[in-house]
Short mmCIF file of N, CA and C in Angstrom, two decimals:
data_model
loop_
_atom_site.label_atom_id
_atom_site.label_comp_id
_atom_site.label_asym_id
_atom_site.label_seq_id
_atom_site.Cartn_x
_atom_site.Cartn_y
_atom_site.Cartn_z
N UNK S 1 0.81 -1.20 0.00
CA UNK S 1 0.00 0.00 0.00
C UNK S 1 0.86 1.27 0.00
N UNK S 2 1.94 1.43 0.84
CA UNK S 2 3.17 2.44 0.63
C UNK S 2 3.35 2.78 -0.54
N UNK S 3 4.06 1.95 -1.34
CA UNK S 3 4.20 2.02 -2.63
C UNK S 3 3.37 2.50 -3.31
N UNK S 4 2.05 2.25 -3.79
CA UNK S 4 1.09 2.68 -4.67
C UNK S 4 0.82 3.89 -4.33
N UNK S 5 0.43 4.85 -2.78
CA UNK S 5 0.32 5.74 -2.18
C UNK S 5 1.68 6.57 -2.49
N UNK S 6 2.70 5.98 -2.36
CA UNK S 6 3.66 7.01 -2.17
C UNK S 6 3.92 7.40 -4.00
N UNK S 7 4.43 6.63 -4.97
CA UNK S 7 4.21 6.77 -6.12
C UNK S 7 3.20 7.74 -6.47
N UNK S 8 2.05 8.45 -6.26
CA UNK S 8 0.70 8.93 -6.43
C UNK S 8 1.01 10.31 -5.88
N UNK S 9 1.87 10.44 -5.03
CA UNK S 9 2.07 11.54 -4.40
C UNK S 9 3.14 12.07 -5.16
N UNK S 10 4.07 11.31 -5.07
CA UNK S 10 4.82 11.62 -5.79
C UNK S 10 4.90 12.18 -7.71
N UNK S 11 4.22 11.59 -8.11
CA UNK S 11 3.53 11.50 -9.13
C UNK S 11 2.84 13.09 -9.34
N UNK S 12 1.66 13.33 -8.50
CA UNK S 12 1.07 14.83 -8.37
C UNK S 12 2.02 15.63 -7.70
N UNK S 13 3.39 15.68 -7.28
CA UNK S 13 3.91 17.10 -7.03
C UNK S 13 4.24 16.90 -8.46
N UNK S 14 4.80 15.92 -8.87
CA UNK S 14 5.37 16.60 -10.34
C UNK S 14 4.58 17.04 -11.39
N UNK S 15 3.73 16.57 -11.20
CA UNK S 15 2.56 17.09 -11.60
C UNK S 15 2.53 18.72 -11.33
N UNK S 16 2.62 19.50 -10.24
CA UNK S 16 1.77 20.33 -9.64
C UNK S 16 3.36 21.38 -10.08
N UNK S 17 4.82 21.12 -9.89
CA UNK S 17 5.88 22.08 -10.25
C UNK S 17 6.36 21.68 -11.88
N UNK S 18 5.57 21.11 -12.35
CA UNK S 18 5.70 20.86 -13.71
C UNK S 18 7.32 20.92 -14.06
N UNK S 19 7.48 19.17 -13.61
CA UNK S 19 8.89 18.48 -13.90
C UNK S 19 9.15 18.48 -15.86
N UNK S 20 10.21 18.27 -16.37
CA UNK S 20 10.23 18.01 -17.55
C UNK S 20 10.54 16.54 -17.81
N UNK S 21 10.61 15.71 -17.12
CA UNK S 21 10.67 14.44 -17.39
C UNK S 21 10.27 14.05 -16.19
N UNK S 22 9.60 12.48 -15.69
CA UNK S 22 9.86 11.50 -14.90
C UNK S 22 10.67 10.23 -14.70
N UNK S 23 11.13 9.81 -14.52
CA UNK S 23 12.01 8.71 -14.14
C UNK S 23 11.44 7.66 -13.18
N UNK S 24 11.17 6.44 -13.54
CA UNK S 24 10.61 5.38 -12.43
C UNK S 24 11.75 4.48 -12.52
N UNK S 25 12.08 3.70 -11.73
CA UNK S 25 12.68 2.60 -11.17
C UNK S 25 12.09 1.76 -11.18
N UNK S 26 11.89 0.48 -11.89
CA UNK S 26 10.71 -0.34 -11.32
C UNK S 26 11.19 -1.75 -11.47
N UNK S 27 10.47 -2.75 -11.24
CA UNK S 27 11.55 -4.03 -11.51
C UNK S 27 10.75 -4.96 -12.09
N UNK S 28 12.04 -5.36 -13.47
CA UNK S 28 11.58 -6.73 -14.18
C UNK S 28 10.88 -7.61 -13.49
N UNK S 29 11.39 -8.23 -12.79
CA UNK S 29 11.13 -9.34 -11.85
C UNK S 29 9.41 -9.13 -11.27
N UNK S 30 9.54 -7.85 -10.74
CA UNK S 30 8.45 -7.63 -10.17
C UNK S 30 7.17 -7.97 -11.24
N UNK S 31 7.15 -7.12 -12.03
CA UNK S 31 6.33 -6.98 -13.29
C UNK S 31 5.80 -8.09 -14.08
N UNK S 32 7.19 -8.59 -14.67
CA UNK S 32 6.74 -9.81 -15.60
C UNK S 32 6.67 -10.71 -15.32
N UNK S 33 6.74 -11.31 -13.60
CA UNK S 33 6.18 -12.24 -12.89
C UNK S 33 6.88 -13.60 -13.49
N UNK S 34 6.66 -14.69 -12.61
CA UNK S 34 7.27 -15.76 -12.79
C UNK S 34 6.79 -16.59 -14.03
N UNK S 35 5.79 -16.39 -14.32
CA UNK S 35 5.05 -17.45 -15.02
C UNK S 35 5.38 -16.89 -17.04
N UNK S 36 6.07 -15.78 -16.98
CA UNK S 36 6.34 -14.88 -18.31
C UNK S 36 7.46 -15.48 -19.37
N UNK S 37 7.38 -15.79 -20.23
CA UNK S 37 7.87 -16.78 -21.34
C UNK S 37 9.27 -15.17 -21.62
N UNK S 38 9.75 -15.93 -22.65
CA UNK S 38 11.01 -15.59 -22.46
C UNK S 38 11.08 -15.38 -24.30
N UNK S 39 11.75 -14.51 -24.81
CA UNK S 39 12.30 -13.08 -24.11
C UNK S 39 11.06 -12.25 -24.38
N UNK S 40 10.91 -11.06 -23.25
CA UNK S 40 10.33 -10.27 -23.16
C UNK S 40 10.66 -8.88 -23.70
N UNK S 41 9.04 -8.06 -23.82
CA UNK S 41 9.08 -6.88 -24.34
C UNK S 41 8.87 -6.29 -23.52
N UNK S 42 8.93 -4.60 -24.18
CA UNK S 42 8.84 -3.91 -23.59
C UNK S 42 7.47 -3.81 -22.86
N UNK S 43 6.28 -3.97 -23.41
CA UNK S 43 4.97 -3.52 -23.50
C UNK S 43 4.52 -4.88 -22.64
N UNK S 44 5.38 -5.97 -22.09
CA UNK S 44 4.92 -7.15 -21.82
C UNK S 44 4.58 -7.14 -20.24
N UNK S 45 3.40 -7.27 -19.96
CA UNK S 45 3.49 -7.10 -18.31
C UNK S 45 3.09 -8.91 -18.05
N UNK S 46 2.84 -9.23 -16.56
CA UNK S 46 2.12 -10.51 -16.61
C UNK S 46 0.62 -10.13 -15.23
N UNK S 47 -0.22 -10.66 -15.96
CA UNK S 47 -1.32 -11.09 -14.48
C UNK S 47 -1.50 -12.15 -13.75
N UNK S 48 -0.25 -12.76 -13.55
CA UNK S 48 -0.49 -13.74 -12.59
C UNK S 48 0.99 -13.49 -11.67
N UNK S 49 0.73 -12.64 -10.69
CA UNK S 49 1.29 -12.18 -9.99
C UNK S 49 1.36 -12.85 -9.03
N UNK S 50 2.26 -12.99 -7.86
CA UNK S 50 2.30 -14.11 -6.98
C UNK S 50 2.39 -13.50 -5.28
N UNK S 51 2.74 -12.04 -5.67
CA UNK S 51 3.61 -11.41 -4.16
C UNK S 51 2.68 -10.01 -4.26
N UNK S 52 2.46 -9.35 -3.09
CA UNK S 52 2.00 -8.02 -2.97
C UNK S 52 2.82 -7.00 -3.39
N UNK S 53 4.10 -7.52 -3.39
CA UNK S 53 5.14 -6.68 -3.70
C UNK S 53 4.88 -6.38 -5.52
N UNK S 54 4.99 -7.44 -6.14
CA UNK S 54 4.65 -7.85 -7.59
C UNK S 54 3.43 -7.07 -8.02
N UNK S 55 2.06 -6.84 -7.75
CA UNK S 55 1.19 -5.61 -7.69
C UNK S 55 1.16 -4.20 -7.48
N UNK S 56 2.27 -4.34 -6.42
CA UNK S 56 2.34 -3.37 -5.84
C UNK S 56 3.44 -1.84 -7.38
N UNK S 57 4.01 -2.99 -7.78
CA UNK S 57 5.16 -2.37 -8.81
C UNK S 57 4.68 -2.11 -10.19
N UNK S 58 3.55 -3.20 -10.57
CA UNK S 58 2.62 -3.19 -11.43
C UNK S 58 1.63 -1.85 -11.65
N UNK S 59 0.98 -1.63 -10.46
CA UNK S 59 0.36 -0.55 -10.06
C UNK S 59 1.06 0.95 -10.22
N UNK S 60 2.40 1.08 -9.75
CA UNK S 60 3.38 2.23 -9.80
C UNK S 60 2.89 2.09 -11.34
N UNK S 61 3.70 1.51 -12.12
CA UNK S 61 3.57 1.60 -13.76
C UNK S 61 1.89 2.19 -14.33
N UNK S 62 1.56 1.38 -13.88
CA UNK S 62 -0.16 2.06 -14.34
C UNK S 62 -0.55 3.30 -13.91
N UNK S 63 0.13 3.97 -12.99
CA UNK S 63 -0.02 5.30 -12.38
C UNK S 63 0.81 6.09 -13.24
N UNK S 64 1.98 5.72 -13.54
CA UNK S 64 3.02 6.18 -14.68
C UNK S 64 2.38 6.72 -15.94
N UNK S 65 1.70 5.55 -16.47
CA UNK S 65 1.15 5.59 -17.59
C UNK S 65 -0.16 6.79 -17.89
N UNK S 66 -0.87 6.77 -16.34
CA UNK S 66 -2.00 7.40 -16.07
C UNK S 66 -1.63 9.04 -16.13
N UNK S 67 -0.58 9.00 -15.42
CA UNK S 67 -0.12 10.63 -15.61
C UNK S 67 0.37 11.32 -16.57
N UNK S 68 1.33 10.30 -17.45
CA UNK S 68 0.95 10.67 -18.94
C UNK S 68 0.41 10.80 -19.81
N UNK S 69 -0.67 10.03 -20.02
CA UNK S 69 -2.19 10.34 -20.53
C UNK S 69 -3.11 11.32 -19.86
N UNK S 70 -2.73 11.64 -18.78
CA UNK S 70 -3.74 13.09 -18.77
C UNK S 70 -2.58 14.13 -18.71
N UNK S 71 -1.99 14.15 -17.89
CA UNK S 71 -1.31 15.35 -17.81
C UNK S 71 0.42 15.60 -19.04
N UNK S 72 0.39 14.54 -20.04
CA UNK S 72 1.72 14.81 -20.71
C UNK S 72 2.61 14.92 -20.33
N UNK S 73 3.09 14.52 -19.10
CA UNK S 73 4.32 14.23 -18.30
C UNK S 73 5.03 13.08 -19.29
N UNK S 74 6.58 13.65 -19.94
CA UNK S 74 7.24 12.60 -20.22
C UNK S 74 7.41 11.86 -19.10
N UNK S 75 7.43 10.41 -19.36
CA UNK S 75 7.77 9.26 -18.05
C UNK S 75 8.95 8.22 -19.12
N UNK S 76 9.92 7.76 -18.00
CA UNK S 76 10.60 6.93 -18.46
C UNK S 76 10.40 5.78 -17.17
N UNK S 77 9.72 4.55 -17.64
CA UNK S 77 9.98 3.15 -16.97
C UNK S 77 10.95 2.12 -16.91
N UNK S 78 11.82 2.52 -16.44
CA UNK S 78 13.01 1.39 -16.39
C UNK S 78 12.85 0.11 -15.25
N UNK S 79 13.12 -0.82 -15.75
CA UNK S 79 12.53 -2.21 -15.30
C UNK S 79 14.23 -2.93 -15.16
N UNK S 80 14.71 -2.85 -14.48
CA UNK S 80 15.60 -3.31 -13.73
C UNK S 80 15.81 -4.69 -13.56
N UNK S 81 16.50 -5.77 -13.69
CA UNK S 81 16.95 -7.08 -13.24
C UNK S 81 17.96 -7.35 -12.27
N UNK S 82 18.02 -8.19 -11.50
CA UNK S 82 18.97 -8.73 -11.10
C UNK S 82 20.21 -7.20 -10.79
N UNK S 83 19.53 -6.50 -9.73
CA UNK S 83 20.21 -5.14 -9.70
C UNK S 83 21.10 -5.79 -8.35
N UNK S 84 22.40 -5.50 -7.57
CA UNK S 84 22.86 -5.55 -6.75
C UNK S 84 23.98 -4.53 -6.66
N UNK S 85 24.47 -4.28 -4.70
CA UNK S 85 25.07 -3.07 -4.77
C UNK S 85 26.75 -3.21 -4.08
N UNK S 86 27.15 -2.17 -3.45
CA UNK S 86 27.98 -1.98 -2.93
C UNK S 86 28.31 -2.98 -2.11
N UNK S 87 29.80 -3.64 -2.02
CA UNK S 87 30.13 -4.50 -1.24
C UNK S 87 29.41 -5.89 -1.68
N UNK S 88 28.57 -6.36 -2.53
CA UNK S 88 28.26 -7.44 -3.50
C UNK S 88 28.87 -8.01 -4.63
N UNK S 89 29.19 -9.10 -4.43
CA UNK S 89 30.14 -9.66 -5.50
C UNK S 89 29.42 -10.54 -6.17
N UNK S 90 29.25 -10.62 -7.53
CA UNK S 90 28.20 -11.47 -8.56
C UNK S 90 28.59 -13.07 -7.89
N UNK S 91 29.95 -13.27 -7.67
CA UNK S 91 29.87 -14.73 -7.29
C UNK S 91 28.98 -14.90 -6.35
N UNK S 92 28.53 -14.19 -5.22
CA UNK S 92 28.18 -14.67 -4.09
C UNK S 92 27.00 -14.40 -4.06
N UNK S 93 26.02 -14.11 -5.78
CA UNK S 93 24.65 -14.13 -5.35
C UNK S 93 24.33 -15.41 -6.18
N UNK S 94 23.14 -15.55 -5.38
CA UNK S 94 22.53 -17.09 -5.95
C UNK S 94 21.57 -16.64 -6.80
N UNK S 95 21.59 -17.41 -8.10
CA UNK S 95 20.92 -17.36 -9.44
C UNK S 95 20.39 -18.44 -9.55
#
């Protein structure tokens, strides 16, 4: 519920100081769900979602989409994989 709420808010200030672009973060994984054949598009979402989290990211995007269709906010959706950070070494994650 954070997520969808906070996205929305976020979403209408930029809205309201009229940003010139948006930028989302959002994640492959989340989105195109487990059950999603391979290789994927851009435009490819899945509905058989498994986690609240997985809706929850789904939803951000549809709010994305929503604010650009009314209000012409460029939006950029970047869908992220297998992201890891500082002090993470590719050997030591499990795939």
């Amino acid at each position: 519920m954070v997520n969808g709420i906070g996205i929305l808010k976020v979403l209408q200030y930029a809205q309201l100081t009229n940003v010139k672009r948006f930028v989302y973060s959002s994640s492959g994984c989340g989105v195109y769900g487990l059950d999603s054949k391979m290789p994927f598009e851009e435009h490819d979402i899945s509905i058989s979602l498994h986690t609240p989290y997985q809706v929850t990211k789904l939803l951000e995007e549809l709010y994305t989409s929503y604010f650009y269709n009314l209000y012409e906010i460029p939006m950029v959706n970047a869908r992220f994989f297998n992201v890891f950070g500082s002090g993470e070494v590719l050997e030591d994650i499990e795939m």
